[in-house]
Short mmCIF file of C-alpha atoms in Angstrom, two decimals:
data_model
loop_
_atom_site.label_atom_id
_atom_site.label_comp_id
_atom_site.label_asym_id
_atom_site.label_seq_id
_atom_site.Cartn_x
_atom_site.Cartn_y
_atom_site.Cartn_z
CA UNK A 1 117.78 -9.89 268.71
CA UNK A 2 120.02 -7.26 267.18
CA UNK A 3 117.08 -4.83 266.99
CA UNK A 4 117.43 -2.12 264.35
CA UNK A 5 120.81 -1.95 262.65
CA UNK A 6 122.11 0.72 260.31
CA UNK A 7 125.14 0.86 258.06
CA UNK A 8 127.36 2.70 257.58
CA UNK A 9 127.78 4.70 260.80
CA UNK A 10 129.60 7.51 259.04
CA UNK A 11 129.76 8.55 255.40
CA UNK A 12 131.25 11.45 253.46
CA UNK A 13 130.01 12.10 249.94
CA UNK A 14 130.76 14.63 247.26
CA UNK A 15 127.95 16.63 245.72
CA UNK A 16 126.25 14.61 243.01
CA UNK A 17 127.28 11.20 244.27
CA UNK A 18 124.67 8.58 245.06
CA UNK A 19 124.59 6.06 247.86
CA UNK A 20 122.33 3.76 249.84
CA UNK A 21 121.90 3.78 253.59
CA UNK A 22 121.07 0.35 254.88
CA UNK A 23 118.55 -0.48 257.59
CA UNK A 24 117.55 -3.88 258.87
CA UNK A 25 115.45 -5.19 261.75
CA UNK A 26 115.07 -8.72 263.09
CA UNK A 27 111.88 -8.21 265.11
CA UNK A 28 109.45 -9.05 262.29
CA UNK A 29 108.07 -5.52 262.43
CA UNK A 30 105.65 -4.43 259.75
CA UNK A 31 106.35 -0.74 260.01
CA UNK A 32 109.67 0.90 259.17
CA UNK A 33 110.60 4.50 258.64
CA UNK A 34 113.47 6.87 257.90
CA UNK A 35 114.07 10.18 259.65
CA UNK A 36 116.70 12.86 259.35
CA UNK A 37 117.87 14.95 262.26
CA UNK A 38 119.61 18.26 261.72
CA UNK A 39 121.64 19.95 264.50
CA UNK A 40 119.50 21.19 267.36
CA UNK A 41 116.32 19.98 265.75
CA UNK A 42 113.85 17.19 266.04
CA UNK A 43 113.47 14.32 263.62
CA UNK A 44 111.72 14.77 260.31
CA UNK A 45 110.08 11.86 258.56
CA UNK A 46 111.46 11.12 255.08
CA UNK A 47 109.69 7.93 253.99
CA UNK A 48 107.92 5.09 255.70
CA UNK A 49 106.61 1.63 254.94
CA UNK A 50 103.71 -0.27 256.47
CA UNK A 51 104.81 -3.60 255.03
CA UNK A 52 106.76 -5.30 252.29
CA UNK A 53 106.02 -3.75 248.93
CA UNK A 54 104.33 -0.67 250.43
CA UNK A 55 106.03 2.69 250.89
CA UNK A 56 104.84 6.27 251.30
CA UNK A 57 106.27 9.75 251.64
CA UNK A 58 106.79 11.61 254.87
CA UNK A 59 107.48 15.29 255.48
CA UNK A 60 110.73 15.65 253.51
CA UNK A 61 110.89 13.00 250.75
CA UNK A 62 112.56 15.00 247.98
CA UNK A 63 115.95 13.64 246.95
CA UNK A 64 115.39 10.24 248.55
CA UNK A 65 114.04 6.93 247.33
CA UNK A 66 113.05 3.84 249.29
CA UNK A 67 111.90 0.32 248.58
CA UNK A 68 110.71 -2.51 250.80
CA UNK A 69 111.25 -5.85 249.11
CA UNK A 70 111.44 -7.79 252.38
CA UNK A 71 110.04 -7.31 255.89
CA UNK A 72 113.54 -7.04 257.33
CA UNK A 73 115.19 -4.44 255.10
CA UNK A 74 114.35 -0.83 254.27
CA UNK A 75 117.19 0.89 252.38
CA UNK A 76 117.25 4.65 251.78
CA UNK A 77 118.79 5.86 248.53
CA UNK A 78 120.21 9.30 247.93
CA UNK A 79 119.97 9.85 244.20
CA UNK A 80 122.30 12.84 243.80
CA UNK A 81 123.71 14.03 247.11
CA UNK A 82 123.52 17.72 247.99
CA UNK A 83 125.08 19.63 250.92
CA UNK A 84 121.55 20.18 252.25
CA UNK A 85 121.35 16.45 252.88
CA UNK A 86 124.13 16.61 255.45
CA UNK A 87 122.41 15.21 258.52
CA UNK A 88 122.09 12.26 260.86
CA UNK A 89 119.74 9.63 259.49
CA UNK A 90 117.76 7.33 261.74
CA UNK A 91 115.82 4.25 260.79
CA UNK A 92 112.99 3.04 263.03
CA UNK A 93 110.62 0.12 263.19
CA UNK A 94 107.55 -0.94 265.10
CA UNK A 95 105.11 -3.80 265.03
CA UNK A 96 102.31 -1.99 263.25
CA UNK A 97 102.99 1.76 263.27
CA UNK A 98 99.38 2.35 264.23
CA UNK A 99 100.17 3.94 267.54
CA UNK A 100 98.86 1.27 269.85
CA UNK A 101 99.97 1.95 273.37
CA UNK A 102 102.14 -1.15 273.37
CA UNK A 103 103.52 -0.52 269.90
CA UNK A 104 106.90 0.97 270.73
CA UNK A 105 108.95 2.40 267.90
CA UNK A 106 112.60 1.29 268.03
CA UNK A 107 115.33 3.44 266.53
CA UNK A 108 118.66 2.43 265.07
CA UNK A 109 121.95 4.09 266.11
CA UNK A 110 121.99 6.47 263.14
CA UNK A 111 124.18 7.22 260.14
CA UNK A 112 126.09 10.51 260.10
CA UNK A 113 126.24 11.76 256.53
CA UNK A 114 128.31 14.69 255.32
CA UNK A 115 127.97 15.97 251.77
CA UNK A 116 130.78 18.23 250.59
CA UNK B 1 99.89 24.50 259.83
CA UNK B 2 100.49 21.51 262.01
CA UNK B 3 103.32 21.88 264.47
CA UNK B 4 104.63 20.34 267.61
CA UNK B 5 106.81 22.60 269.67
CA UNK B 6 108.37 23.02 273.06
CA UNK B 7 108.12 25.96 275.43
CA UNK B 8 111.76 25.82 276.57
CA UNK B 9 114.81 24.63 274.66
CA UNK B 10 116.84 23.89 277.84
CA UNK B 11 115.96 22.90 281.39
CA UNK B 12 118.35 22.68 284.36
CA UNK B 13 117.18 20.70 287.39
CA UNK B 14 118.74 19.87 290.74
CA UNK B 15 119.44 16.17 291.19
CA UNK B 16 116.62 14.60 293.18
CA UNK B 17 114.05 17.21 292.19
CA UNK B 18 111.18 16.58 289.82
CA UNK B 19 111.49 17.69 286.19
CA UNK B 20 108.64 18.93 284.07
CA UNK B 21 109.08 19.23 280.32
CA UNK B 22 106.33 20.91 278.37
CA UNK B 23 105.13 20.61 274.81
CA UNK B 24 102.46 22.38 272.77
CA UNK B 25 100.75 21.02 269.72
CA UNK B 26 98.51 22.76 267.24
CA UNK B 27 96.66 19.96 265.47
CA UNK B 28 93.46 19.24 267.35
CA UNK B 29 93.06 16.05 265.27
CA UNK B 30 96.19 14.51 266.80
CA UNK B 31 95.26 11.27 268.46
CA UNK B 32 98.47 9.85 269.81
CA UNK B 33 101.43 11.43 271.59
CA UNK B 34 104.82 10.04 272.48
CA UNK B 35 107.80 11.17 274.54
CA UNK B 36 111.29 10.14 273.49
CA UNK B 37 114.66 10.48 275.20
CA UNK B 38 117.78 10.93 273.11
CA UNK B 39 121.23 10.66 274.62
CA UNK B 40 124.23 12.07 272.85
CA UNK B 41 125.22 10.04 269.80
CA UNK B 42 122.28 7.68 270.06
CA UNK B 43 118.90 7.24 268.48
CA UNK B 44 115.71 8.29 270.29
CA UNK B 45 114.41 5.94 272.92
CA UNK B 46 110.71 5.53 273.67
CA UNK B 47 109.74 6.69 277.17
CA UNK B 48 105.98 6.80 277.38
CA UNK B 49 102.95 7.46 275.20
CA UNK B 50 99.35 8.50 275.59
CA UNK B 51 96.19 8.40 273.50
CA UNK B 52 93.90 11.38 273.14
CA UNK B 53 91.15 9.67 275.13
CA UNK B 54 93.38 9.76 278.22
CA UNK B 55 94.46 12.66 280.46
CA UNK B 56 97.26 10.98 282.33
CA UNK B 57 99.48 7.96 282.07
CA UNK B 58 102.17 6.81 284.46
CA UNK B 59 105.28 4.78 283.96
CA UNK B 60 108.30 4.10 286.07
CA UNK B 61 109.28 7.53 287.49
CA UNK B 62 107.60 9.24 284.53
CA UNK B 63 104.13 10.65 284.03
CA UNK B 64 102.64 12.14 280.90
CA UNK B 65 99.78 14.61 281.17
CA UNK B 66 97.60 15.61 278.25
CA UNK B 67 95.39 18.69 278.25
CA UNK B 68 93.40 18.66 275.03
CA UNK B 69 91.62 21.92 275.85
CA UNK B 70 94.82 23.93 275.54
CA UNK B 71 96.66 21.41 273.33
CA UNK B 72 99.38 20.88 275.88
CA UNK B 73 101.47 17.85 276.76
CA UNK B 74 103.92 17.46 279.62
CA UNK B 75 106.42 14.91 280.81
CA UNK B 76 107.13 14.70 284.53
CA UNK B 77 110.22 12.88 285.75
CA UNK B 78 110.28 12.12 289.45
CA UNK B 79 113.48 12.28 291.50
CA UNK B 80 115.65 13.31 288.55
CA UNK B 81 118.93 11.42 288.28
CA UNK B 82 122.16 12.16 286.37
CA UNK B 83 121.19 9.44 283.90
CA UNK B 84 118.16 11.50 282.92
CA UNK B 85 120.39 14.05 281.21
CA UNK B 86 119.38 13.99 277.56
CA UNK B 87 117.28 15.74 274.96
CA UNK B 88 113.59 14.99 275.28
CA UNK B 89 111.26 15.10 272.30
CA UNK B 90 107.53 15.08 272.21
CA UNK B 91 105.94 13.67 269.09
CA UNK B 92 102.42 13.45 267.76
CA UNK B 93 100.52 11.39 265.30
CA UNK B 94 97.95 13.27 263.24
CA UNK B 95 95.38 10.52 263.52
CA UNK B 96 94.98 7.03 264.87
CA UNK B 97 94.72 5.50 261.42
CA UNK B 98 97.77 7.47 260.34
CA UNK B 99 99.90 6.83 263.37
CA UNK B 100 102.80 6.03 261.10
CA UNK B 101 103.25 9.75 260.35
CA UNK B 102 104.77 10.65 263.68
CA UNK B 103 105.81 14.30 263.81
CA UNK B 104 108.57 15.31 266.21
CA UNK B 105 109.02 18.57 268.10
CA UNK B 106 112.37 20.32 268.31
CA UNK B 107 113.41 18.97 271.71
CA UNK B 108 114.29 20.13 275.24
CA UNK B 109 117.73 19.53 276.68
CA UNK B 110 117.56 18.44 280.32
CA UNK B 111 120.68 18.99 282.40
CA UNK B 112 121.08 17.84 286.00
CA UNK B 113 122.85 19.92 288.64
CA UNK B 114 124.64 17.90 291.34
#
């Protein structure tokens, strides 16, 4: 298993540009989520999905869109990039997301995004 | 409002000693708590978790303690090793049925003195 993969690893955008961060998992997990991590801070939940076709907002959803057309993929779209979106973005997945004691959440390696 | 925070932003421990990382939470409805380890340039890695109906849970060299009375969570690492150097995050879920909304604290950096 490759686990959770993210592409690209690094990205530089200009203000106003749009792009999609890719996330894929091969563990047949129902639950997937996107977080952003700013320097010296914890992770903040952007959007999450409890299964194909179902998405919901997290703590900081503004400026981001998601969709979940398949179990494996959960892309994050930046509609019009702003400098405030400069951050490291992590995708995560787990079997159910319901917090069972054996339901470990696996994180991808992250995408470092800079918006100029 | 709801918050998950840490008492200390950095912790320095002698190699071989035990480490204790503390975390406070404010939402009494939180049902599920997790500790993550994040090494430089990597994503968070699950260490151990605990449900609100438990006071203590042990793993390999790690123990999580939950005190619901004072809304306090701690992670104990036994015989700290150089490989334990990382940032440690506590995280909470606001409710068992909403465990997908996992809220992270700001993290504690653990450094190991030789």
